[in-house]
Tab-separated table of C-alpha atoms in Angstrom:
chain	number	residue	atom	x	y	z
H	1	MET	CA	-16.003	-8.058	38.012
H	2	SER	CA	-14.532	-6.326	34.869
H	3	SER	CA	-13.440	-9.429	32.451
H	4	PRO	CA	-9.535	-9.524	31.073
H	5	ALA	CA	-10.989	-8.462	27.601
H	6	ASP	CA	-12.372	-5.252	29.413
H	7	LEU	CA	-9.239	-5.164	31.350
H	8	SER	CA	-7.094	-5.695	28.010
H	9	LEU	CA	-8.933	-2.656	26.590
H	10	PHE	CA	-8.549	-0.753	29.543
H	11	PHE	CA	-4.856	-0.320	29.996
H	12	LEU	CA	-4.224	-1.029	25.943
H	13	GLN	CA	-5.962	2.241	24.526
H	14	LYS	CA	-4.618	4.513	27.327
H	15	LEU	CA	-1.085	3.662	26.498
H	16	ALA	CA	-2.112	3.686	22.788
H	17	CYS	CA	-3.535	7.285	23.479
H	18	ILE	CA	-0.987	8.410	25.308
H	19	LEU	CA	1.354	7.930	22.718
H	20	SER	CA	-1.220	9.574	20.139
H	21	ALA	CA	-1.387	12.655	22.739
H	22	VAL	CA	2.243	13.165	23.035
H	23	GLY	CA	2.805	13.110	19.711
H	24	SER	CA	-0.112	15.491	18.274
H	25	LEU	CA	1.249	18.058	21.136
H	26	MET	CA	5.057	17.468	19.075
H	27	ILE	CA	3.091	18.543	15.974
H	28	ILE	CA	1.622	21.451	17.212
H	29	SER	CA	4.252	22.843	18.868
H	30	GLN	CA	6.388	21.873	16.162
H	31	VAL	CA	3.756	24.029	13.613
H	32	THR	CA	2.900	27.253	16.156
H	33	ARG	CA	6.628	27.787	17.144
H	34	SER	CA	7.659	28.574	13.441
H	35	GLN	CA	6.971	31.381	11.831
H	36	PHE	CA	7.157	29.609	8.265
H	37	ASN	CA	5.272	26.675	9.291
H	38	ARG	CA	2.272	28.898	10.460
H	39	LYS	CA	1.953	30.866	6.960
H	40	LYS	CA	2.006	27.399	5.247
H	41	THR	CA	-1.910	25.828	4.698
H	42	GLN	CA	-0.601	22.359	4.732
H	43	GLN	CA	1.066	22.880	8.162
H	44	ARG	CA	-2.117	25.106	8.823
H	45	LEU	CA	-4.388	21.597	8.236
H	46	MET	CA	-1.676	19.532	9.806
H	47	LEU	CA	-2.050	21.764	12.786
H	48	CYS	CA	-5.927	20.915	13.029
H	49	ILE	CA	-5.724	17.686	12.570
H	50	SER	CA	-3.264	17.332	15.791
H	51	ILE	CA	-5.493	19.452	17.931
H	52	ILE	CA	-8.762	16.901	16.794
H	53	ASP	CA	-7.162	13.818	17.517
H	54	PHE	CA	-5.021	15.471	20.858
H	55	GLN	CA	-8.726	15.904	22.287
H	56	THR	CA	-9.530	13.056	21.798
H	57	SER	CA	-7.192	11.077	23.303
H	58	ILE	CA	-7.518	13.327	25.831
H	59	VAL	CA	-11.169	11.770	26.449
H	60	TRP	CA	-10.180	8.287	25.973
H	61	ILE	CA	-7.489	8.487	28.421
H	62	PHE	CA	-9.943	10.009	31.239
H	63	THR	CA	-12.867	7.788	29.770
H	64	PRO	CA	-14.032	6.379	33.491
H	65	LEU	CA	-14.293	9.778	34.733
H	66	PHE	CA	-16.813	9.960	31.378
H	67	MET	CA	-18.623	6.635	31.652
H	68	PRO	CA	-21.456	6.385	33.996
H	69	ALA	CA	-20.848	4.191	37.090
H	70	TYR	CA	-23.448	1.628	35.974
H	71	SER	CA	-22.112	1.099	33.067
H	72	GLY	CA	-20.346	-1.725	34.036
H	73	TYR	CA	-16.898	0.205	33.018
H	74	PRO	CA	-13.678	-0.537	34.940
H	75	TRP	CA	-13.280	2.350	37.597
H	76	SER	CA	-15.474	4.291	36.043
H	77	VAL	CA	-17.267	7.257	38.280
H	78	GLY	CA	-19.138	9.271	35.593
H	79	ASN	CA	-22.952	9.968	34.882
H	80	ARG	CA	-24.972	11.341	32.331
H	81	ALA	CA	-23.949	14.932	31.350
H	82	SER	CA	-20.038	13.510	31.668
H	83	CYS	CA	-20.893	10.942	28.904
H	84	ASP	CA	-23.166	13.868	26.030
H	85	THR	CA	-19.736	15.691	27.643
H	86	GLN	CA	-17.175	12.412	26.064
H	87	GLY	CA	-19.859	11.339	22.892
H	88	PHE	CA	-19.875	15.048	21.683
H	89	ILE	CA	-16.056	15.423	21.313
H	90	VAL	CA	-15.381	11.571	19.956
H	91	GLN	CA	-18.206	12.382	17.294
H	92	PHE	CA	-16.477	16.029	16.921
H	93	SER	CA	-13.656	14.289	15.228
H	94	SER	CA	-14.793	12.493	12.219
H	95	ALA	CA	-13.897	16.037	11.357
H	96	GLY	CA	-10.244	14.814	11.308
H	97	PHE	CA	-11.507	12.662	8.439
H	98	LEU	CA	-12.424	15.269	6.280
H	99	TYR	CA	-9.867	17.199	7.252
H	100	MET	CA	-7.547	14.888	5.699
H	101	CYS	CA	-9.501	14.441	2.452
H	102	CYS	CA	-9.193	18.600	2.337
H	103	LEU	CA	-5.455	18.284	2.451
H	104	GLN	CA	-5.044	15.727	-0.278
H	105	PHE	CA	-7.550	17.484	-2.281
H	106	MET	CA	-5.016	21.009	-1.986
H	107	TYR	CA	-2.259	18.787	-3.451
H	108	LEU	CA	-3.969	17.419	-5.833
H	109	LEU	CA	-5.011	20.632	-6.961
H	110	MET	CA	-1.311	21.982	-6.267
H	111	ILE	CA	0.500	18.858	-8.368
H	112	LYS	CA	-1.913	18.032	-10.617
H	113	TYR	CA	-3.610	21.639	-11.536
H	114	GLY	CA	-0.459	23.547	-11.135
H	115	TRP	CA	-2.183	25.595	-8.697
H	116	LYS	CA	0.137	28.110	-5.903
H	117	GLU	CA	0.182	28.422	-1.830
H	118	ARG	CA	-1.415	31.855	-2.554
H	119	GLU	CA	-4.228	30.161	-4.609
H	120	ILE	CA	-4.838	27.588	-2.623
H	121	THR	CA	-4.993	30.637	0.677
H	122	LYS	CA	-8.112	32.257	-0.775
H	123	LEU	CA	-9.772	28.399	-0.885
H	124	GLU	CA	-8.470	27.614	2.568
H	125	LYS	CA	-11.413	28.823	4.416
H	126	TRP	CA	-13.403	26.164	3.171
H	127	PHE	CA	-11.368	23.329	4.174
H	128	HIS	CA	-11.511	24.503	7.482
H	129	ILE	CA	-15.853	25.203	7.635
H	130	ILE	CA	-16.524	22.110	5.962
H	131	PRO	CA	-14.829	19.514	8.148
H	132	ASN	CA	-15.998	21.772	11.302
H	133	ALA	CA	-19.630	22.101	10.044
H	134	PHE	CA	-19.937	18.409	9.770
H	135	GLY	CA	-18.609	17.618	13.258
H	136	ILE	CA	-19.980	20.473	14.878
H	137	VAL	CA	-23.972	19.492	13.402
H	138	THR	CA	-23.824	15.608	13.839
H	139	ALA	CA	-22.106	15.693	17.244
H	140	THR	CA	-25.002	18.450	18.410
H	141	THR	CA	-27.561	16.589	16.065
H	142	ALA	CA	-26.772	13.591	18.198
H	143	LEU	CA	-26.907	14.687	21.348
H	144	VAL	CA	-30.231	16.448	21.081
H	145	LEU	CA	-31.850	13.372	19.902
H	146	LYS	CA	-30.535	11.837	23.226
H	147	GLN	CA	-27.699	9.389	20.813
H	148	TYR	CA	-25.328	9.050	23.568
H	149	ASN	CA	-24.334	6.402	25.911
H	150	ALA	CA	-22.228	3.308	27.000
H	151	ALA	CA	-20.451	1.649	23.892
H	152	ASN	CA	-18.042	-0.675	24.949
H	153	TRP	CA	-14.850	1.597	25.310
H	154	ASP	CA	-16.378	4.979	25.417
H	155	CYS	CA	-19.172	6.985	25.388
H	156	TRP	CA	-20.683	7.021	21.655
H	157	ILE	CA	-23.639	7.084	19.574
H	158	ALA	CA	-25.157	3.680	20.892
H	159	PRO	CA	-28.996	2.580	22.118
H	160	LEU	CA	-29.666	2.055	25.307
H	161	PRO	CA	-30.326	-0.677	26.835
H	162	ALA	CA	-27.903	-2.190	24.545
H	163	ASP	CA	-30.237	-4.875	22.980
H	164	CYS	CA	-32.907	-2.981	22.733
H	165	THR	CA	-35.830	-3.043	19.250
H	166	SER	CA	-34.988	0.375	17.958
H	167	SER	CA	-38.404	2.134	16.266
H	168	TYR	CA	-37.121	1.181	12.888
H	169	GLU	CA	-37.168	-2.554	13.464
H	170	VAL	CA	-40.964	-1.514	14.908
H	171	ASN	CA	-41.966	-0.289	11.959
H	172	LYS	CA	-40.639	-3.081	9.580
H	173	GLY	CA	-42.639	-5.515	11.522
H	174	ASN	CA	-39.739	-7.738	12.695
H	175	THR	CA	-40.734	-7.865	16.375
H	176	GLU	CA	-44.036	-8.191	18.574
H	177	LEU	CA	-43.464	-4.895	20.190
H	178	THR	CA	-45.353	-1.546	18.475
H	179	GLU	CA	-43.237	1.047	19.894
H	180	THR	CA	-39.659	0.560	20.557
H	181	ASP	CA	-38.351	0.108	24.244
H	182	CYS	CA	-35.165	2.220	23.653
H	183	ILE	CA	-34.911	4.094	26.668
H	184	ARG	CA	-31.898	6.001	24.407
H	185	GLY	CA	-30.365	5.776	21.513
H	186	ASP	CA	-33.188	4.823	19.097
H	187	MET	CA	-32.046	3.727	15.772
H	188	ALA	CA	-28.180	4.178	16.955
H	189	ASN	CA	-27.012	1.978	14.413
H	190	ILE	CA	-28.711	4.380	11.251
H	191	PHE	CA	-26.788	7.316	13.206
H	192	ARG	CA	-23.624	5.661	13.225
H	193	PHE	CA	-23.558	4.899	9.985
H	194	ALA	CA	-24.793	7.818	8.593
H	195	PHE	CA	-22.606	10.635	11.055
H	196	PHE	CA	-19.140	8.797	11.398
H	197	PHE	CA	-18.632	5.114	8.724
H	198	ALA	CA	-20.179	6.264	5.896
H	199	PRO	CA	-17.628	9.530	5.646
H	200	LEU	CA	-14.760	7.808	7.132
H	201	TRP	CA	-15.273	5.031	4.521
H	202	ALA	CA	-16.055	7.774	1.783
H	203	SER	CA	-12.624	9.981	2.955
H	204	ILE	CA	-10.450	6.495	2.575
H	205	LEU	CA	-12.107	6.350	-0.836
H	206	PHE	CA	-11.483	9.745	-1.616
H	207	CYS	CA	-7.719	9.672	-0.277
H	208	ILE	CA	-6.950	6.360	-2.343
H	209	VAL	CA	-8.258	8.040	-5.534
H	210	THR	CA	-6.757	11.408	-4.865
H	211	MET	CA	-2.910	9.100	-3.889
H	212	ILE	CA	-3.134	7.282	-7.416
H	213	VAL	CA	-4.163	10.473	-9.359
H	214	VAL	CA	-0.985	12.104	-7.723
H	215	HIS	CA	1.674	9.612	-8.309
H	216	ARG	CA	0.752	9.370	-12.019
H	217	THR	CA	1.040	12.742	-12.147
H	218	MET	CA	4.384	12.784	-10.382
H	219	LYS	CA	5.382	10.365	-12.819
H	220	LYS	CA	4.938	11.874	-15.954
H	221	SER	CA	6.509	14.926	-14.432
H	222	GLU	CA	9.479	13.234	-13.288
H	223	LEU	CA	9.891	11.511	-16.502
H	224	ASN	CA	9.161	14.947	-18.538
H	225	PHE	CA	12.058	16.566	-16.596
H	226	GLN	CA	14.179	13.742	-16.880
H	227	LYS	CA	14.160	13.796	-20.731
H	228	LYS	CA	14.632	17.806	-20.634
H	229	TYR	CA	17.066	17.950	-18.260
H	230	ARG	CA	19.851	15.271	-18.079
H	231	PHE	CA	21.487	16.435	-15.184
H	232	SER	CA	23.743	14.238	-13.412
H	233	GLN	CA	21.256	14.113	-10.432
H	234	ASN	CA	19.729	11.658	-12.237
H	235	SER	CA	19.981	8.900	-9.858
H	236	ARG	CA	19.105	11.935	-6.979
H	237	ASN	CA	15.872	11.943	-9.134
H	238	ARG	CA	14.923	8.165	-8.884
H	239	GLN	CA	16.166	8.614	-5.357
H	240	VAL	CA	13.654	11.223	-4.833
H	241	SER	CA	10.975	9.474	-6.545
H	242	ASP	CA	11.586	6.572	-4.224
H	243	GLU	CA	11.325	8.270	-0.763
H	244	VAL	CA	8.506	10.305	-2.305
H	245	LYS	CA	6.446	6.907	-2.911
H	246	LYS	CA	7.570	5.599	0.662
H	247	GLN	CA	6.330	8.161	2.514
H	248	SER	CA	3.199	7.750	0.574
H	249	ILE	CA	2.788	4.362	1.103
H	250	ARG	CA	3.747	5.345	5.128
H	251	TYR	CA	0.360	8.132	5.562
H	252	SER	CA	-1.892	5.258	3.728
H	253	LEU	CA	-0.722	2.267	5.844
H	254	ALA	CA	-1.119	4.614	9.121
H	255	PHE	CA	-4.509	5.522	8.247
H	256	PHE	CA	-5.957	2.425	7.264
H	257	ILE	CA	-4.547	0.163	10.091
H	258	VAL	CA	-6.120	3.006	12.696
H	259	TRP	CA	-9.153	1.776	11.179
H	260	THR	CA	-9.182	-1.463	9.933
H	261	PHE	CA	-10.446	-3.042	13.077
H	262	PRO	CA	-13.062	-0.834	14.142
H	263	THR	CA	-14.380	-0.772	10.374
H	264	LEU	CA	-14.575	-5.222	10.857
H	265	ALA	CA	-16.578	-4.690	13.987
H	266	ARG	CA	-19.301	-2.353	12.744
H	267	ILE	CA	-19.187	-4.704	9.860
H	268	VAL	CA	-19.351	-7.814	12.233
H	269	GLN	CA	-21.974	-6.047	14.323
H	270	PHE	CA	-24.193	-6.393	11.839
H	271	PHE	CA	-24.791	-9.710	11.830
H	272	LYS	CA	-23.996	-10.781	14.888
H	273	GLU	CA	-21.863	-10.555	18.464
H	274	VAL	CA	-18.418	-8.917	17.850
H	275	HIS	CA	-15.482	-10.698	19.623
H	276	PRO	CA	-13.883	-9.660	22.425
H	277	VAL	CA	-9.916	-9.967	20.838
H	278	LEU	CA	-11.905	-7.508	17.719
H	279	VAL	CA	-13.008	-4.977	20.428
H	280	VAL	CA	-9.455	-4.523	21.749
H	281	LEU	CA	-8.004	-4.461	18.761
H	282	SER	CA	-10.708	-1.769	18.168
H	283	GLY	CA	-10.255	-0.047	20.620
H	284	THR	CA	-6.748	0.288	20.466
H	285	THR	CA	-5.800	1.238	17.440
H	286	ILE	CA	-8.443	3.255	16.991
H	287	GLY	CA	-6.122	5.816	19.307
H	288	LEU	CA	-2.899	5.354	17.434
H	289	GLN	CA	-3.501	7.888	14.971
H	290	GLY	CA	-1.857	10.983	16.738
H	291	PHE	CA	0.733	8.594	17.417
H	292	PHE	CA	1.264	7.439	13.718
H	293	ASN	CA	1.222	10.785	11.941
H	294	ALA	CA	3.777	11.764	14.812
H	295	LEU	CA	6.096	9.260	13.454
H	296	ILE	CA	5.895	10.264	9.704
H	297	TYR	CA	5.980	13.849	10.511
H	298	PHE	CA	9.318	13.418	12.104
H	299	ARG	CA	10.667	11.081	10.303
H	300	PRO	CA	13.110	13.366	8.483
H	301	ARG	CA	13.911	14.823	11.072
H	302	TYR	CA	15.186	11.543	12.815
H	303	ALA	CA	17.614	11.243	9.641
H	304	LYS	CA	18.803	14.657	11.129
H	305	CYS	CA	19.619	14.400	14.426
H	306	VAL	CA	23.209	12.973	13.671
H	307	LYS	CA	24.758	14.438	17.261
H	308	HIS	CA	23.437	11.127	18.937
H	309	LYS	CA	23.690	8.020	17.880
H	310	ARG	CA	21.368	5.841	19.303
H	311	TRP	CA	17.605	5.668	18.532
H	312	TYR	CA	15.971	6.849	21.859
H	313	ASN	CA	17.993	9.104	22.272
H	314	LYS	CA	17.439	11.082	19.263
H	315	VAL	CA	13.277	9.977	20.126
H	316	TRP	CA	14.009	12.300	23.038
H	317	ALA	CA	15.894	14.594	21.518
H	318	LEU	CA	12.651	15.649	19.015
H	319	VAL	CA	10.691	14.939	22.287
H	320	HIS	CA	12.596	17.820	24.026
H	321	SER	CA	12.774	20.119	21.613
H	322	THR	CA	9.160	20.107	20.549
H	323	ILE	CA	7.724	19.603	24.330
H	324	PHE	CA	9.891	20.984	26.687
H	325	PHE	CA	11.705	23.233	23.955
H	326	CYS	CA	11.596	26.214	26.914
H	327	CYS	CA	15.398	24.616	27.930
H	328	TYR	CA	16.826	23.364	24.967
H	329	ASN	CA	18.115	24.962	21.616
H	330	ASP	CA	19.711	22.717	18.261
H	331	ASP	CA	20.390	23.617	15.305
H	332	TYR	CA	18.808	20.341	13.813
H	333	THR	CA	15.905	21.115	15.595
H	334	LYS	CA	14.795	24.610	14.373
H	335	ASP	CA	12.842	25.415	11.392
H	336	SER	CA	15.020	27.842	9.661
H	337	VAL	CA	16.873	23.975	8.672
H	338	ASP	CA	14.784	22.048	7.957
H	339	TYR	CA	15.044	21.930	4.372
H	340	VAL	CA	17.168	19.035	3.054
H	341	GLY	CA	20.980	20.285	1.753
H	342	ARG	CA	22.555	18.787	-0.964
H	343	THR	CA	23.853	16.073	0.824
H	344	SER	CA	20.489	14.567	2.082
H	345	SER	CA	18.999	11.813	1.216
H	346	VAL	CA	15.576	12.762	2.934
H	347	ILE	CA	12.807	15.142	1.255
H	348	ASN	CA	11.324	17.452	3.179
H	349	THR	CA	12.079	17.749	6.613
H	350	GLU	CA	9.936	20.454	7.266
H	351	GLY	CA	7.884	17.864	8.984
H	352	THR	CA	5.427	16.769	6.081
H	353	SER	CA	2.218	15.869	7.836
H	354	MET	CA	0.168	13.691	4.941
H	355	SER	CA	2.113	11.845	2.019
H	356	MET	CA	1.493	14.176	-0.921
H	357	THR	CA	3.318	17.220	1.066
H	358	ALA	CA	6.700	15.837	-0.155
H	359	LYS	CA	5.484	15.103	-4.064
H	360	SER	CA	4.875	18.307	-3.668
H	361	MET	CA	8.524	18.934	-4.227
H	362	GLY	CA	8.928	17.490	-6.697
H	363	PRO	CA	12.173	17.322	-9.297
H	364	GLN	CA	12.551	21.131	-7.875
H	365	GLN	CA	14.432	19.528	-4.939
H	366	ILE	CA	17.189	18.087	-7.108
H	367	VAL	CA	18.686	21.670	-8.306
H	368	GLY	CA	18.032	23.223	-5.413
H	369	TYR	CA	14.121	24.404	-3.497
H	370	PRO	CA	14.434	28.102	-2.120
H	371	GLU	CA	13.723	28.564	1.194
H	372	GLY	CA	11.974	31.233	3.336
H	373	LYS	CA	11.902	34.722	1.569
H	374	ASP	CA	13.195	33.188	-1.039
H	375	GLU	CA	10.282	31.111	-1.623
H	376	GLU	CA	8.358	34.127	-2.021
H	377	LYS	CA	10.923	35.535	-4.954
H	378	ARG	CA	10.784	31.782	-6.227
H	379	GLU	CA	6.706	32.139	-7.158
H	380	GLU	CA	6.914	35.590	-8.415
H	381	LYS	CA	9.246	34.821	-10.790
H	382	ASP	CA	7.175	31.535	-11.437
H	383	ASP	CA	3.986	34.441	-12.526
H	384	GLU	CA	6.747	36.640	-13.783
H	385	TRP	CA	7.803	33.591	-16.356
H	386	HIS	CA	4.552	32.210	-16.810
H	387	SER	CA	2.887	35.714	-18.108
H	388	ASN	CA	6.402	35.475	-21.152
H	389	GLY	CA	5.184	32.459	-22.266
H	390	GLU	CA	7.925	30.588	-20.152
H	391	GLU	CA	7.266	27.270	-18.427
H	392	GLY	CA	7.246	27.442	-14.291
H	393	ASP	CA	8.060	24.693	-11.721
H	394	ALA	CA	11.010	22.718	-12.994
H	395	THR	CA	11.953	25.485	-15.288
H	396	THR	CA	11.590	27.968	-13.124
H	397	GLN	CA	13.805	25.896	-10.527
H	398	VAL	CA	16.592	25.706	-12.846
H	399	LYS	CA	16.465	29.759	-13.209
H	400	TRP	CA	16.391	30.763	-10.236
H	401	THR	CA	19.051	28.324	-9.373
H	402	SER	CA	21.323	29.826	-11.924
H	403	GLU	CA	20.551	33.012	-11.079
H	404	THR	CA	20.726	32.868	-7.422
H	405	GLN	CA	23.816	30.134	-7.274
H	406	GLY	CA	25.282	32.002	-9.913
C-alpha cells in the first residue's frame, strides 16, 4: 500500500504537470500562429523550450503507464520497455536548460556586442544543434547502458535494486563484494551527475553571469542615453528600466524555484536517505517549469486584457485565445498589437520568453519602436547610418521616429 508521501507526490506532481502542459501549449500556439513571431530567433528558441517542457509534462502526467508494475508506484501498470521510453524522454529534457543558455547567450550578443537579428540567425543553427545533440547523445547512452529504472517519481537513471553496490564502490574496495550486484543502473549516481546535474548547475551559473553582464550593459547604455538625449520621457525611461529588471528577476526566480528542491535532494542523497517531504517538494516543483514560463510570457498580454475586470476572466481569455483560438477573436490577443503603445507601462508584450528579451528593447522603446516590416526598415537604416560613421541603436530610434512620425 502506498504511503501518504507517495500519494501526495502522485497527485501534486500531476497537478503541476497539467498546469505546465497547458502553459507550454499556450506558448507553442502563440509562437506558431504568428508570422512575426516565427521570424524571430528568440521566439523560435522559446518554441523549442516549450515543446520540451510539454512532452516532459505529458510523460509525467501518465507516469503510471510507464512505471513497471513491480516498482511500487501508485497504480503503475508499465513494463521494462515503457520505463525505458519515459527515461529517454526525461533525460532528453536536459536539452531544455541548454536552450535557455543559448537564449541568454543570444541576448548577450545583441545587447553587449550589438549583433543584429540577421547576424544571430546565421548562428542560430548551433543554438539548436548543441542542446538537441546533448539530449539525444546522453539519452541514448543511458539507454544502451541500461540506466533507466524506477526512481522516486518516474523512470530515469537509477540503480536496480536501489540499494545495490556499484562497480565503482567495488573497485575502491569499500565493500566485501568482488563485483557489482546491480542488475541494471550500475554507477547510476555518476551518470546522473555527468548527464544531468553537472550541465544543469553549469547552466544556472552561466545564466547568472550573463544576467549580471546584461544588467551592467543595460544600465550603462541608459545612463549614456539620458546624458545625450534629454527627453521629457525620462520618467518613462526609469519605468522601462524598472520593468526590465523585474522581468529579469521573475525569470531567474522561476528557474531557481524549479530546480532548488531537486538540487537539494540530489546533494542530500550523496550523504544519506532523502526525507519524503523533500522528495514531494522536488517532484512537484520540477513539473512547474512550463507553468512559470507561461506566467511570465503572457504577463504583459494579461495587463492588456482591459476588457475584463476579474482576473479569472482575463486568464480564461488568454487560454481561450491560444488553445481555443479557432472560435475566439479579440484585438488584444493578436500579435499585430503586441508591442505596447505610448500609454502602456509594459514593454515587449510580444510574450517575452526570457528576461533578456525585454532588455533587447532598451531605451529604444521610449521613442517608439517600429513594428513588423517597419522594424526591418529600421535595421536597414541602422546599417546605412553605421556605414556613414553615425551612431546606431538609440540614435537610430531618434532619427527613425523623426522621419516616420514627422
